[in-house]
Short mmCIF file of C-alpha atoms (C1' of nucleotides) in Angstrom, two decimals:
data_model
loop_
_atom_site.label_atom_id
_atom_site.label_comp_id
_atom_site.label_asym_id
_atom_site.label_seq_id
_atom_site.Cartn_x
_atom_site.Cartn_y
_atom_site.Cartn_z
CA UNK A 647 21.17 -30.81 12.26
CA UNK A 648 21.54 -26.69 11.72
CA UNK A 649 20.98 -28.51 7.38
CA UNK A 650 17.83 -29.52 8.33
CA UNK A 651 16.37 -26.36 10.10
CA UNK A 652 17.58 -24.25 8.40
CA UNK A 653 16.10 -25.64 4.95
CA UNK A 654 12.95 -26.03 6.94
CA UNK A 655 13.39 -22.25 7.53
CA UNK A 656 13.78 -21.23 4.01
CA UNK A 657 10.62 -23.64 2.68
CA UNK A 658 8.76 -21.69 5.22
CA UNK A 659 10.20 -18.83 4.26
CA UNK A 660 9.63 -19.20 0.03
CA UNK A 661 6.19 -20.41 1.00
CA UNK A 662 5.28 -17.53 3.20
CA UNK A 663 6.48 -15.53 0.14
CA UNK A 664 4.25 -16.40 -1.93
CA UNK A 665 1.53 -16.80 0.01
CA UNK A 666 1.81 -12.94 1.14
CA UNK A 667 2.45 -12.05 -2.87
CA UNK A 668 -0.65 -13.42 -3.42
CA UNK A 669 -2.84 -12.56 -0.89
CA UNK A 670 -1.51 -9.62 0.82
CA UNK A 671 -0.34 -9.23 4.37
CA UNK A 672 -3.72 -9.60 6.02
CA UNK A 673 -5.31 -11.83 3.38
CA UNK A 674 -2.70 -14.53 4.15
CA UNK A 675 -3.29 -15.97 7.42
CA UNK A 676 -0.56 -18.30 9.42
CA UNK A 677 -3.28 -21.22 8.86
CA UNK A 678 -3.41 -20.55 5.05
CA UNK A 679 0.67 -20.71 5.08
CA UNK A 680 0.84 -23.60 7.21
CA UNK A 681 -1.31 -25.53 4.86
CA UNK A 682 1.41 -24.32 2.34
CA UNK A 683 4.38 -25.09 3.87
CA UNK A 684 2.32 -28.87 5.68
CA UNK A 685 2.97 -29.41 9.02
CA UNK A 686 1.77 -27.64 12.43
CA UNK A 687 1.39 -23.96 13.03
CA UNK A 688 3.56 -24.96 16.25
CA UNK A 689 6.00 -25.59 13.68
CA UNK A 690 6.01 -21.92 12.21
CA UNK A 691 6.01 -20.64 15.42
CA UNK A 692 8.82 -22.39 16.62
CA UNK A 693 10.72 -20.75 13.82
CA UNK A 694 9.14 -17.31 13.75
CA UNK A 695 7.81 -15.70 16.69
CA UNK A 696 5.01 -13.76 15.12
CA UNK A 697 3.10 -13.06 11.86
CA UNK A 698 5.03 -9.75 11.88
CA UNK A 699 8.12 -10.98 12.29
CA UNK A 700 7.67 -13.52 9.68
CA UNK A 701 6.61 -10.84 7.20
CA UNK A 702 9.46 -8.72 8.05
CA UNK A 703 11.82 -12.05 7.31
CA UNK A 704 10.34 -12.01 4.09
CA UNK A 705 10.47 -8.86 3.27
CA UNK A 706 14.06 -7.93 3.85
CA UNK A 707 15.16 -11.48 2.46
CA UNK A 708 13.31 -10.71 -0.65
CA UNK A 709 14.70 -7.34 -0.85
CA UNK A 710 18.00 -8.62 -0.55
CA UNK A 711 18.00 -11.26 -3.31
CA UNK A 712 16.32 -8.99 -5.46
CA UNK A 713 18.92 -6.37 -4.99
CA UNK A 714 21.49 -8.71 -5.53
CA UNK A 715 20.13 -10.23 -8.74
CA UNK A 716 19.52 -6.23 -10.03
CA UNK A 717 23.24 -4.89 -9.51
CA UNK A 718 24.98 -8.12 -10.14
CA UNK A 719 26.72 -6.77 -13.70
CA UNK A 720 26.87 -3.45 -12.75
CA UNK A 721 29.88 -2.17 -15.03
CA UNK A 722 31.08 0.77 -13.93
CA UNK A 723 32.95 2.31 -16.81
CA UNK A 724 32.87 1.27 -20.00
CA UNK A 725 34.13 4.39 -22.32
CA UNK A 726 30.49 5.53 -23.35
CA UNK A 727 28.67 6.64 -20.67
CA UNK A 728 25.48 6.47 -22.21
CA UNK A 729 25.69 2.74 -23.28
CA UNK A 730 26.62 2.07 -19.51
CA UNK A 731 23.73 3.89 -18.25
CA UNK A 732 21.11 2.43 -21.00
CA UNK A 733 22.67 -1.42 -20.11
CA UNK A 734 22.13 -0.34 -16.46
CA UNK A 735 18.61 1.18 -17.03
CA UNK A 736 17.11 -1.78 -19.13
CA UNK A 737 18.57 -3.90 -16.58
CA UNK A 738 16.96 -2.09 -13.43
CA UNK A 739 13.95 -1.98 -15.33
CA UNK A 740 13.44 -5.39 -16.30
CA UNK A 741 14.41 -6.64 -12.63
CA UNK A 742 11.74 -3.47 -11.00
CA UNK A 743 9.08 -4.69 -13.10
CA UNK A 744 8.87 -7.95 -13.44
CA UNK A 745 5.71 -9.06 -11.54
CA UNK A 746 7.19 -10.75 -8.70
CA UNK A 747 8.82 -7.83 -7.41
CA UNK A 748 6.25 -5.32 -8.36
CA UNK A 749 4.01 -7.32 -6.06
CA UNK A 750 7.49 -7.63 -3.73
CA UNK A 751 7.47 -3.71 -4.30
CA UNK A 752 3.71 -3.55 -3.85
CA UNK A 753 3.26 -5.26 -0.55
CA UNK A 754 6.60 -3.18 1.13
CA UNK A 755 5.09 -0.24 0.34
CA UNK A 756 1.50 -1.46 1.83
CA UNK A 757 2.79 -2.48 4.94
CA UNK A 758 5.33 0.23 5.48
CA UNK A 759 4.13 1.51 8.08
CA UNK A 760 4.64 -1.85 10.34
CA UNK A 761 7.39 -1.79 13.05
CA UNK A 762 9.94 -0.33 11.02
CA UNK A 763 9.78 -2.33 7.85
CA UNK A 764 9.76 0.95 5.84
CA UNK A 765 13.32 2.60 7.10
CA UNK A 766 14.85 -0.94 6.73
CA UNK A 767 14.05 -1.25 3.12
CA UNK A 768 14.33 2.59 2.49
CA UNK A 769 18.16 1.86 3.61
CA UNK A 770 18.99 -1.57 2.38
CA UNK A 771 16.63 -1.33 -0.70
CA UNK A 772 16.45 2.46 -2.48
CA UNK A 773 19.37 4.08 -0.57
CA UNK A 774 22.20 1.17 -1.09
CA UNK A 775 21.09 1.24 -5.05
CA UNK A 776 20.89 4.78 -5.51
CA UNK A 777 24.34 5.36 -3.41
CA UNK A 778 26.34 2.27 -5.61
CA UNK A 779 24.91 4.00 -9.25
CA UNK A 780 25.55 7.76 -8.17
CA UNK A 781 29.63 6.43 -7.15
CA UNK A 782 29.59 5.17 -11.26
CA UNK A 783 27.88 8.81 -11.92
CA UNK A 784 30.67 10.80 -9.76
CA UNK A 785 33.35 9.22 -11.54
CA UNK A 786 32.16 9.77 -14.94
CA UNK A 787 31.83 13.23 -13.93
CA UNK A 788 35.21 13.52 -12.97
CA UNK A 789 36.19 11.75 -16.20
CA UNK A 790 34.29 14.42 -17.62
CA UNK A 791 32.19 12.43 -19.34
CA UNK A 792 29.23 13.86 -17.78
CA UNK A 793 28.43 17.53 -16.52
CA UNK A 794 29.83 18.28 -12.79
CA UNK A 795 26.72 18.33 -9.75
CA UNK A 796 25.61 16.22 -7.17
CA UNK A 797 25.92 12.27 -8.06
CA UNK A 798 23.25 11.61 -5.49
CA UNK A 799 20.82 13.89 -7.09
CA UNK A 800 21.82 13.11 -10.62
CA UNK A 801 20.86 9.42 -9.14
CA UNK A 802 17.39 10.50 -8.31
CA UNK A 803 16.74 11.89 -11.42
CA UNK A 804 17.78 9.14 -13.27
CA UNK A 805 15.77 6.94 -11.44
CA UNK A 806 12.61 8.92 -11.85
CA UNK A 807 12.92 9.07 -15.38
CA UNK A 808 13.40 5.69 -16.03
CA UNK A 809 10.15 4.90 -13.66
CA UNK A 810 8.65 7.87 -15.26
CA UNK A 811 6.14 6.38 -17.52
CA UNK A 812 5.46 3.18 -15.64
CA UNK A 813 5.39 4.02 -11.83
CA UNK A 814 1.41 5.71 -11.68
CA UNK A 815 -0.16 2.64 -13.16
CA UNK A 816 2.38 0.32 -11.10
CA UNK A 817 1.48 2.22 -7.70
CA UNK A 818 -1.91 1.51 -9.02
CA UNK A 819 -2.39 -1.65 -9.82
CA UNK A 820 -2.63 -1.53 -13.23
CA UNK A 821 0.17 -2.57 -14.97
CA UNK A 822 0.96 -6.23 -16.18
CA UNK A 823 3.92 -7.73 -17.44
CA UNK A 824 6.08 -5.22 -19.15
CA UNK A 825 7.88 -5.96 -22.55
CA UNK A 826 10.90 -6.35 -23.56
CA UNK A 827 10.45 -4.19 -26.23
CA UNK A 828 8.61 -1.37 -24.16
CA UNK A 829 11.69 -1.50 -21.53
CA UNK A 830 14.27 -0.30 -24.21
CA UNK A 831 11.86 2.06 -26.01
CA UNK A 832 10.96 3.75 -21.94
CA UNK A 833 14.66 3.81 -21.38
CA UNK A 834 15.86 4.88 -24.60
CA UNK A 835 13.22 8.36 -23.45
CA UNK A 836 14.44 8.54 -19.69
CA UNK A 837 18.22 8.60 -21.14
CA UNK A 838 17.49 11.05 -23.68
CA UNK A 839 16.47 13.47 -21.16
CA UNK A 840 18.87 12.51 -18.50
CA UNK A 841 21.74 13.54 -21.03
CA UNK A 842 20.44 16.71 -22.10
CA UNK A 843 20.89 17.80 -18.58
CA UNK A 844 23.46 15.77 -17.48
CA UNK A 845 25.66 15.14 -20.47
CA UNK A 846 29.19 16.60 -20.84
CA UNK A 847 29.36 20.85 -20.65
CA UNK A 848 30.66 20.92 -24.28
CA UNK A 849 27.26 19.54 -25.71
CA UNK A 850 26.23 22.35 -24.04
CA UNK A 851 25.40 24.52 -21.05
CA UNK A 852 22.04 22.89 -20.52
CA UNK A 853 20.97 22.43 -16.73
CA UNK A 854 22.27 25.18 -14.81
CA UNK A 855 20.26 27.43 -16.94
CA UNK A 856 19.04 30.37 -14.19
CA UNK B 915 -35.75 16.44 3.91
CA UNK B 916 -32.88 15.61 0.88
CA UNK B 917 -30.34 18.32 2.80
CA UNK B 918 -31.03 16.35 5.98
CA UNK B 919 -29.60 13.31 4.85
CA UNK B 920 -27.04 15.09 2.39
CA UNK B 921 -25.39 16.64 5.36
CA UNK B 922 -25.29 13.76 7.68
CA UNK B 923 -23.97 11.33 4.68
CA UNK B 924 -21.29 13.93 4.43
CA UNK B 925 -20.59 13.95 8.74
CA UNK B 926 -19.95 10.40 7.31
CA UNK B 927 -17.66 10.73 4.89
CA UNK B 928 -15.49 13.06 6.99
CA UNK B 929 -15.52 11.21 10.18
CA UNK B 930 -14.79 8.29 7.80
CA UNK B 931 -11.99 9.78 5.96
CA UNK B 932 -10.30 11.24 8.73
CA UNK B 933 -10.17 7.46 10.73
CA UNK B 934 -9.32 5.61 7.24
CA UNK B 935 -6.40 8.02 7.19
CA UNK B 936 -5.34 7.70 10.56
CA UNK B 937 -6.10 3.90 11.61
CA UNK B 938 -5.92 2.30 7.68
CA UNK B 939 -8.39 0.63 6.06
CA UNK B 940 -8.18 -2.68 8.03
CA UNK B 941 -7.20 -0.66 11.04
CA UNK B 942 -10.92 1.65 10.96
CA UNK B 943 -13.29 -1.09 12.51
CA UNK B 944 -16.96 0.15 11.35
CA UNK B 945 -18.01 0.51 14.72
CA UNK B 946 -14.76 3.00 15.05
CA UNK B 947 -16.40 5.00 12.20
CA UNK B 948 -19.98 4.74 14.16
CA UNK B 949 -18.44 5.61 17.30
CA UNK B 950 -16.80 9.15 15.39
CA UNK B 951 -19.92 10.11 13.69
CA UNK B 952 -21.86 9.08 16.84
CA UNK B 953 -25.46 7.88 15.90
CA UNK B 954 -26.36 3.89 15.13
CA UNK B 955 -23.89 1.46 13.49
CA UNK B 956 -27.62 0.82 11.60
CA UNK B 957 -27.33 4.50 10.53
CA UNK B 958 -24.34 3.68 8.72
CA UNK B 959 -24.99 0.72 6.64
CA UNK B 960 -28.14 2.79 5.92
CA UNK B 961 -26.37 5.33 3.96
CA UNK B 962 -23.24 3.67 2.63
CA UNK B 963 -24.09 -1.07 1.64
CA UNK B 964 -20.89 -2.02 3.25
CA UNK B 965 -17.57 -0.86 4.50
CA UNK B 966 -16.18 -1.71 0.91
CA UNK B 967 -18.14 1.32 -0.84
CA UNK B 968 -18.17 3.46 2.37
CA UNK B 969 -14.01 3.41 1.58
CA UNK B 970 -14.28 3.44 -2.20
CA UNK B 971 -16.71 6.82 -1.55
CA UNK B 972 -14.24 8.59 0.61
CA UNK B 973 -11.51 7.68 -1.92
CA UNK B 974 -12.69 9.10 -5.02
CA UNK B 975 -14.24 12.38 -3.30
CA UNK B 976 -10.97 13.12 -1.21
CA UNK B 977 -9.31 12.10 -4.90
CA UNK B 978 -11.62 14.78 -6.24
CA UNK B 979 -11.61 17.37 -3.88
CA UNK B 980 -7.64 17.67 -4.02
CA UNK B 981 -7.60 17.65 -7.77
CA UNK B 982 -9.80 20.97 -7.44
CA UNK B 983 -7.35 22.57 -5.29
CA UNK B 984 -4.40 21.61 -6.86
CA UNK B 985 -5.50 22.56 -10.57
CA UNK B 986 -7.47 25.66 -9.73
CA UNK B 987 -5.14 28.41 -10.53
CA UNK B 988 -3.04 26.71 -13.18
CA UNK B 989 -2.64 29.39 -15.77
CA UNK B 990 -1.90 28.57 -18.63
CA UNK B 991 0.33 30.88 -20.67
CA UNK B 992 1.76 33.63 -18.85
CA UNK B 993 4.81 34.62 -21.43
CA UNK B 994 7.71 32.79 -19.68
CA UNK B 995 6.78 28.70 -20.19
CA UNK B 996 9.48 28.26 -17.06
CA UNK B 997 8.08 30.57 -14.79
CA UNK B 998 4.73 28.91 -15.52
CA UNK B 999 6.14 25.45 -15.06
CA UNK B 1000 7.75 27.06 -11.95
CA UNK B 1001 4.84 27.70 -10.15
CA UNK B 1002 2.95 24.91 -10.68
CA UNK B 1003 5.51 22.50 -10.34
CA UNK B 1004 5.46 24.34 -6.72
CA UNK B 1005 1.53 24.10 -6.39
CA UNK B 1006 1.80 20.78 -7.24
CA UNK B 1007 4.42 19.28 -4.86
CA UNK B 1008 2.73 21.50 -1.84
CA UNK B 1009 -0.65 20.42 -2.61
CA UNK B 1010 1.06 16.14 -2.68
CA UNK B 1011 3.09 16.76 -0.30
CA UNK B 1012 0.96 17.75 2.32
CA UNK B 1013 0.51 15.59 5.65
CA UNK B 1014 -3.16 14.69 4.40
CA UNK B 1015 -2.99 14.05 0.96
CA UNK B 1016 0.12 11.90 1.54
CA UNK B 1017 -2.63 9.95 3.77
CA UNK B 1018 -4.55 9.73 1.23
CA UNK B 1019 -3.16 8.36 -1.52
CA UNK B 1020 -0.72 6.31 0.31
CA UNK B 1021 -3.88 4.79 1.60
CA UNK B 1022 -5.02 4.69 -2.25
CA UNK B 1023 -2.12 3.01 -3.40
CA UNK B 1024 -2.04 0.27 -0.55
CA UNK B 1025 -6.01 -0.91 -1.41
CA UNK B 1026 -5.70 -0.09 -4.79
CA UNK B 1027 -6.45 -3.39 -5.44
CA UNK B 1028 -9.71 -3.34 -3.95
CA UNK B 1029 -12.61 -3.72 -6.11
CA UNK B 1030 -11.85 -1.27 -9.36
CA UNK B 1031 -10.80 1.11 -7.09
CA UNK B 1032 -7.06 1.69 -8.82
CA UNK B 1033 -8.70 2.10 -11.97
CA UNK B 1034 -10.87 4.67 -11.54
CA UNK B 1035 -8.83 6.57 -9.55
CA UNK B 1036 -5.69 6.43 -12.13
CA UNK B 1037 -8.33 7.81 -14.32
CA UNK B 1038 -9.83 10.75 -12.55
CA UNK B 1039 -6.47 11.72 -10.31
CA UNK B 1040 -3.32 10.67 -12.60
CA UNK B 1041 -4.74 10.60 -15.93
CA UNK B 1042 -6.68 13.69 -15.77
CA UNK B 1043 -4.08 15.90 -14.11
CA UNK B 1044 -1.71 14.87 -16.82
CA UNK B 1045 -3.98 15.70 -19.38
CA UNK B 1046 -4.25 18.90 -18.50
CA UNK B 1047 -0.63 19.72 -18.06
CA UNK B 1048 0.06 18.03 -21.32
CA UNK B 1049 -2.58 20.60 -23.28
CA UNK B 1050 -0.59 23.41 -21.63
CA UNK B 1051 2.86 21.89 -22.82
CA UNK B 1052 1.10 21.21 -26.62
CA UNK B 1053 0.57 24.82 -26.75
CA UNK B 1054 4.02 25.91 -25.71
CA UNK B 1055 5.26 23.58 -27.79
CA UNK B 1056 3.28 24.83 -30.63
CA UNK B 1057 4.34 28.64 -29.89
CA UNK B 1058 8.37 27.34 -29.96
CA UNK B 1059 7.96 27.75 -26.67
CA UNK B 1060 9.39 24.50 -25.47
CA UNK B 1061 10.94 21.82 -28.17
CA UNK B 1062 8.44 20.10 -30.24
CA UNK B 1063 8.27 16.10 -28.49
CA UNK B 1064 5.12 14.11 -27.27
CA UNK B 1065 3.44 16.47 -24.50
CA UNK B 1066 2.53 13.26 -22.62
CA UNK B 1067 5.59 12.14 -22.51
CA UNK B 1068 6.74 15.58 -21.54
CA UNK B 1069 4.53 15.83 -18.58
CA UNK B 1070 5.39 11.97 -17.42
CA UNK B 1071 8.81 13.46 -17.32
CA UNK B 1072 8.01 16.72 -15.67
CA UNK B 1073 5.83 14.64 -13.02
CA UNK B 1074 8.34 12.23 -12.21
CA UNK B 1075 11.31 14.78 -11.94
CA UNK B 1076 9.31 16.88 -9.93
CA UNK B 1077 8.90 14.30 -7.34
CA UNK B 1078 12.31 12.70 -7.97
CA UNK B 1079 14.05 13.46 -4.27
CA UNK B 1080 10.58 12.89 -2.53
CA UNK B 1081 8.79 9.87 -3.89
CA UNK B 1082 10.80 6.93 -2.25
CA UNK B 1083 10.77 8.27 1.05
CA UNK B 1084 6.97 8.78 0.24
CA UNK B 1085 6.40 5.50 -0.49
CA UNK B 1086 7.85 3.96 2.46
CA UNK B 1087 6.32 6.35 4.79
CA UNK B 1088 9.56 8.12 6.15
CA UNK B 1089 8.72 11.85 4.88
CA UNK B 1090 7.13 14.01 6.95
CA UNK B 1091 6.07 17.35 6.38
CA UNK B 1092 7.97 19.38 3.41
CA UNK B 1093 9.11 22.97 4.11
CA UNK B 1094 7.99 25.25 1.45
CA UNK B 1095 11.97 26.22 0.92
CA UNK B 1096 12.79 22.30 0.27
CA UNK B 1097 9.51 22.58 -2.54
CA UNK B 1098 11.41 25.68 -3.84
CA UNK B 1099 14.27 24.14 -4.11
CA UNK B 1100 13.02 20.53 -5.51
CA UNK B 1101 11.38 22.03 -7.90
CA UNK B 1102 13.91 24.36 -9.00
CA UNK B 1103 16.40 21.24 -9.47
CA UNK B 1104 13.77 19.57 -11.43
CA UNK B 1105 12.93 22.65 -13.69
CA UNK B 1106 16.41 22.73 -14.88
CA UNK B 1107 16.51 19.25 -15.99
CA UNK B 1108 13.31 19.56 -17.94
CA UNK B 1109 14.18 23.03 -19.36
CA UNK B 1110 17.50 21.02 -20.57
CA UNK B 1111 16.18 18.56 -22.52
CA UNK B 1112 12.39 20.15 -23.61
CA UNK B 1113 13.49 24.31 -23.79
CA UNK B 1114 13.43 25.78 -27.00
CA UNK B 1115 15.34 24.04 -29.58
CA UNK B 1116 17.17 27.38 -30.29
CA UNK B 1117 18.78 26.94 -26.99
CA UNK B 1118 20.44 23.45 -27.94
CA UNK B 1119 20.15 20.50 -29.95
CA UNK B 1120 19.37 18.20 -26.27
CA UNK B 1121 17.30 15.47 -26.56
CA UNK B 1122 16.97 13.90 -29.66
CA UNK B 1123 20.90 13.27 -29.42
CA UNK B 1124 20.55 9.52 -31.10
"C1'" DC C 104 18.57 -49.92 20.17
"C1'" DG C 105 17.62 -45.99 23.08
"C1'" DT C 106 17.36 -41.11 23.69
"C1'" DC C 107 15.71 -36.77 23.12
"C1'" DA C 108 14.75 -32.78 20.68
"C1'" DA C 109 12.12 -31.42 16.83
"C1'" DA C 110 7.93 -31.84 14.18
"C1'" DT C 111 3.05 -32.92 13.91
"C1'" DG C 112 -2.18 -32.78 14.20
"C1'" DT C 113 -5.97 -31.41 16.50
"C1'" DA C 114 -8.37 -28.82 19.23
"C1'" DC C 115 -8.91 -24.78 21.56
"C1'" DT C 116 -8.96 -19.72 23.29
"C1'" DG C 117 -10.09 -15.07 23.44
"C1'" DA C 118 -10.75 -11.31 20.81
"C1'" DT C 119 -12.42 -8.77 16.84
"C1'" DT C 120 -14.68 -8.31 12.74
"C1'" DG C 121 -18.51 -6.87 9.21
"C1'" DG C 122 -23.03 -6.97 9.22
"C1'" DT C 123 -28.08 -7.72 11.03
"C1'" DA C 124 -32.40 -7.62 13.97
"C1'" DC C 125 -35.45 -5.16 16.40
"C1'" DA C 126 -37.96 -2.46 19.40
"C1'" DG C 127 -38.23 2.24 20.67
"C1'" DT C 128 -37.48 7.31 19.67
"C1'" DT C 129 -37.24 11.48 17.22
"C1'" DA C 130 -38.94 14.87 14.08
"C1'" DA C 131 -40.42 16.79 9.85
"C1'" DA C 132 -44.66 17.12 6.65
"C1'" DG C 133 -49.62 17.38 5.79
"C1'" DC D 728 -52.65 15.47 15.89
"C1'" DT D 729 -51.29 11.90 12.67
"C1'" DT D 730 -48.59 9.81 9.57
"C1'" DT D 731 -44.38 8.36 7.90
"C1'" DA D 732 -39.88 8.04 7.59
"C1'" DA D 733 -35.36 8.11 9.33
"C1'" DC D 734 -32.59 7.55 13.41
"C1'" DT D 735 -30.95 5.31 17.70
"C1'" DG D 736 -29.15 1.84 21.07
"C1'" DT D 737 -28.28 -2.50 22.24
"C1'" DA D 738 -27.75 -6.89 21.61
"C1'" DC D 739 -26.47 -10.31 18.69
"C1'" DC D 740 -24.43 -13.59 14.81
"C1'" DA D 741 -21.34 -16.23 12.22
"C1'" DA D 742 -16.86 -16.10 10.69
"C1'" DT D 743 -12.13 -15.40 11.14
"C1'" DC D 744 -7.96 -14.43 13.22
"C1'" DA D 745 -3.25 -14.90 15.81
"C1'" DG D 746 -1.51 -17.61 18.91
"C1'" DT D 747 -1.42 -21.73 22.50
"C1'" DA D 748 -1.70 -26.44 24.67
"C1'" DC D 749 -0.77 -30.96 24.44
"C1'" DA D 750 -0.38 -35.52 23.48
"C1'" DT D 751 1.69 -38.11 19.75
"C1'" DT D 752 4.95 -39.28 16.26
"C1'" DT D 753 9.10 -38.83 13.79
"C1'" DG D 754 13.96 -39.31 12.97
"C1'" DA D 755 18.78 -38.25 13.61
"C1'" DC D 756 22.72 -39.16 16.83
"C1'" DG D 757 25.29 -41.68 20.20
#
DNA sequence: CGTCAAATGTACTGATTGGTACAGTTAAAG
DNA sequence: CTTTAACTGTACCAATCAGTACATTTGACG
């Protein structure tokens, strides 16, 4: 009997999803999901105590799966550095910007604010990915294959310059589906950059420069 | 009569600004916005059509009043590109970074979607900043001050490394005020990143490395 | 088949919302 | 003073919302 709830649980749960992806938080009242999902809103209830609570179900679940489905192939070390990081950077891309989660993305950062949605996905979202990619970054630093400083920051850089010419229209509003072809060309860019600073000392001294 | 009504519309706009920014957009009830400015609720709707422009009005002058500040005193061409980077990269992150202005355009980016009100303010905030930091980069650029590359590009970089260690905590509304020493130091850490892969080409190949 | 918890549909509450109506008041301009 | 316009206060409307009550039906398990 836990097969049939829980299923139950999870329609609700995909249906909520998209309702909220499509409507917003307030725009998508429990009646307008319930007529998603069929059945009573004693139903939903009896599974989720609140609106809120259903939101926040959603949210960390889709956070979750989409974090998941991002850092599946994650290979660490694969000789070149910079092929690992430009596999890893299409890859993050593609996954960030695909329009489901930007309007995942979207919404989080919307309703931040409620209960504490925002630390949640700040920890299990941002800090888990940045944390996983700057342990690949501190080894190829200690393999030499990339200048010596802080992985974490190194992380954060990285990150920025991939999102670099993409995140203003994204927090926005204004950006649609992003190519293929764009992706590469954007991370081809961010990586240039990255390892002019970051690269190995013997290309140069580069970052520490003052 | 005109100043009259020009100074009470702009009690409005204040009283209005400062209860979007505290309470949200859904959150600041019209009749919480009557009860601030004090006067009639008819008052109101006599100066602004409905709560919709009221909002979009406080959005693009709050957007327009912090471009001002931010891009008053950014000189140019002062000898050392760096230094000049330096100090506006510190400008910059102060004037974001402050308590209101991360009110206000975390409240931008959550109702972006309202109306066209992403649009127009990716066009008068983003776009135009970036412009104008670009033009400065073109010329150094042009003087061999900073490697020849797309000055847009340039600036998307410079942007998005300069608010590389702040942005996702931003975002999900876990940042609180910034110490001018953590600015200092931020942008410092960004600088040298940018110098690394944009300084002089005399100072390294960088970049281009493909 | 009988039991019993889970699911359903409908109807409802109480509160809040954006926006309007209107009659009365202020106050500046001629 | 008179005109004319904006301003005020209060009361109101229609719609919508999250959440509840309840009587009824379903359907799996023993």
């Amino acid at each position: 009997m836990k097969t049939k709830t829980e299923t139950k649980r999870q329609a609700i749960l995909d249906e909520a999803a998209r309702a909220f992806r499509e409507l917003g938080y307030e725009g998508a009242s429990m009646s307008e999901i319930r007529a998603r999902v069929g059945g009573s809103k004693a139903t939903l209830y009896n599974y989720f105590a609140s609106k809120d609570e259903l939101f926040f179900e959603v949210m960390t679940a889709s956070c979750e799966a989409e974090f998941q489905a991002a850092h599946a192939s994650m290979d660490p070390t694969t000789g070149d550095i910079e092929q690992s990081l430009r596999h890893f950077g299409e890859r993050f891309l593609s996954f960030l910007y695909s329009p489901e989660v930007q309007a995942n993305r979207h919404l989080s950062i919307a309703e931040s604010g409620r209960t504490k949605l925002g630390q949640l996905l700040y920890e299990r979202g941002v800090l888990r990915s940045q944390r996983l990619v700057a342990e690949s970054i501190r080894e190829a630093m200690a393999q030499g294959k990339l200048r010596t400083a802080d992985p974490m920051l190194a992380t954060q850089h990285l990150y920025a310059l991939l999102e670099a010419e993409l995140i203003d229209r994204f927090l926005l509003q204004l950006l649609g589906e992003v190519s293929k072809a764009e992706i590469e060309a954007i991370t081809a860019r961010a990586l240039a950059v990255f390892m002019a600073a970051y690269g190995p000392a013997s290309d140069q001294a580069a970052a520490k420069s003052r």
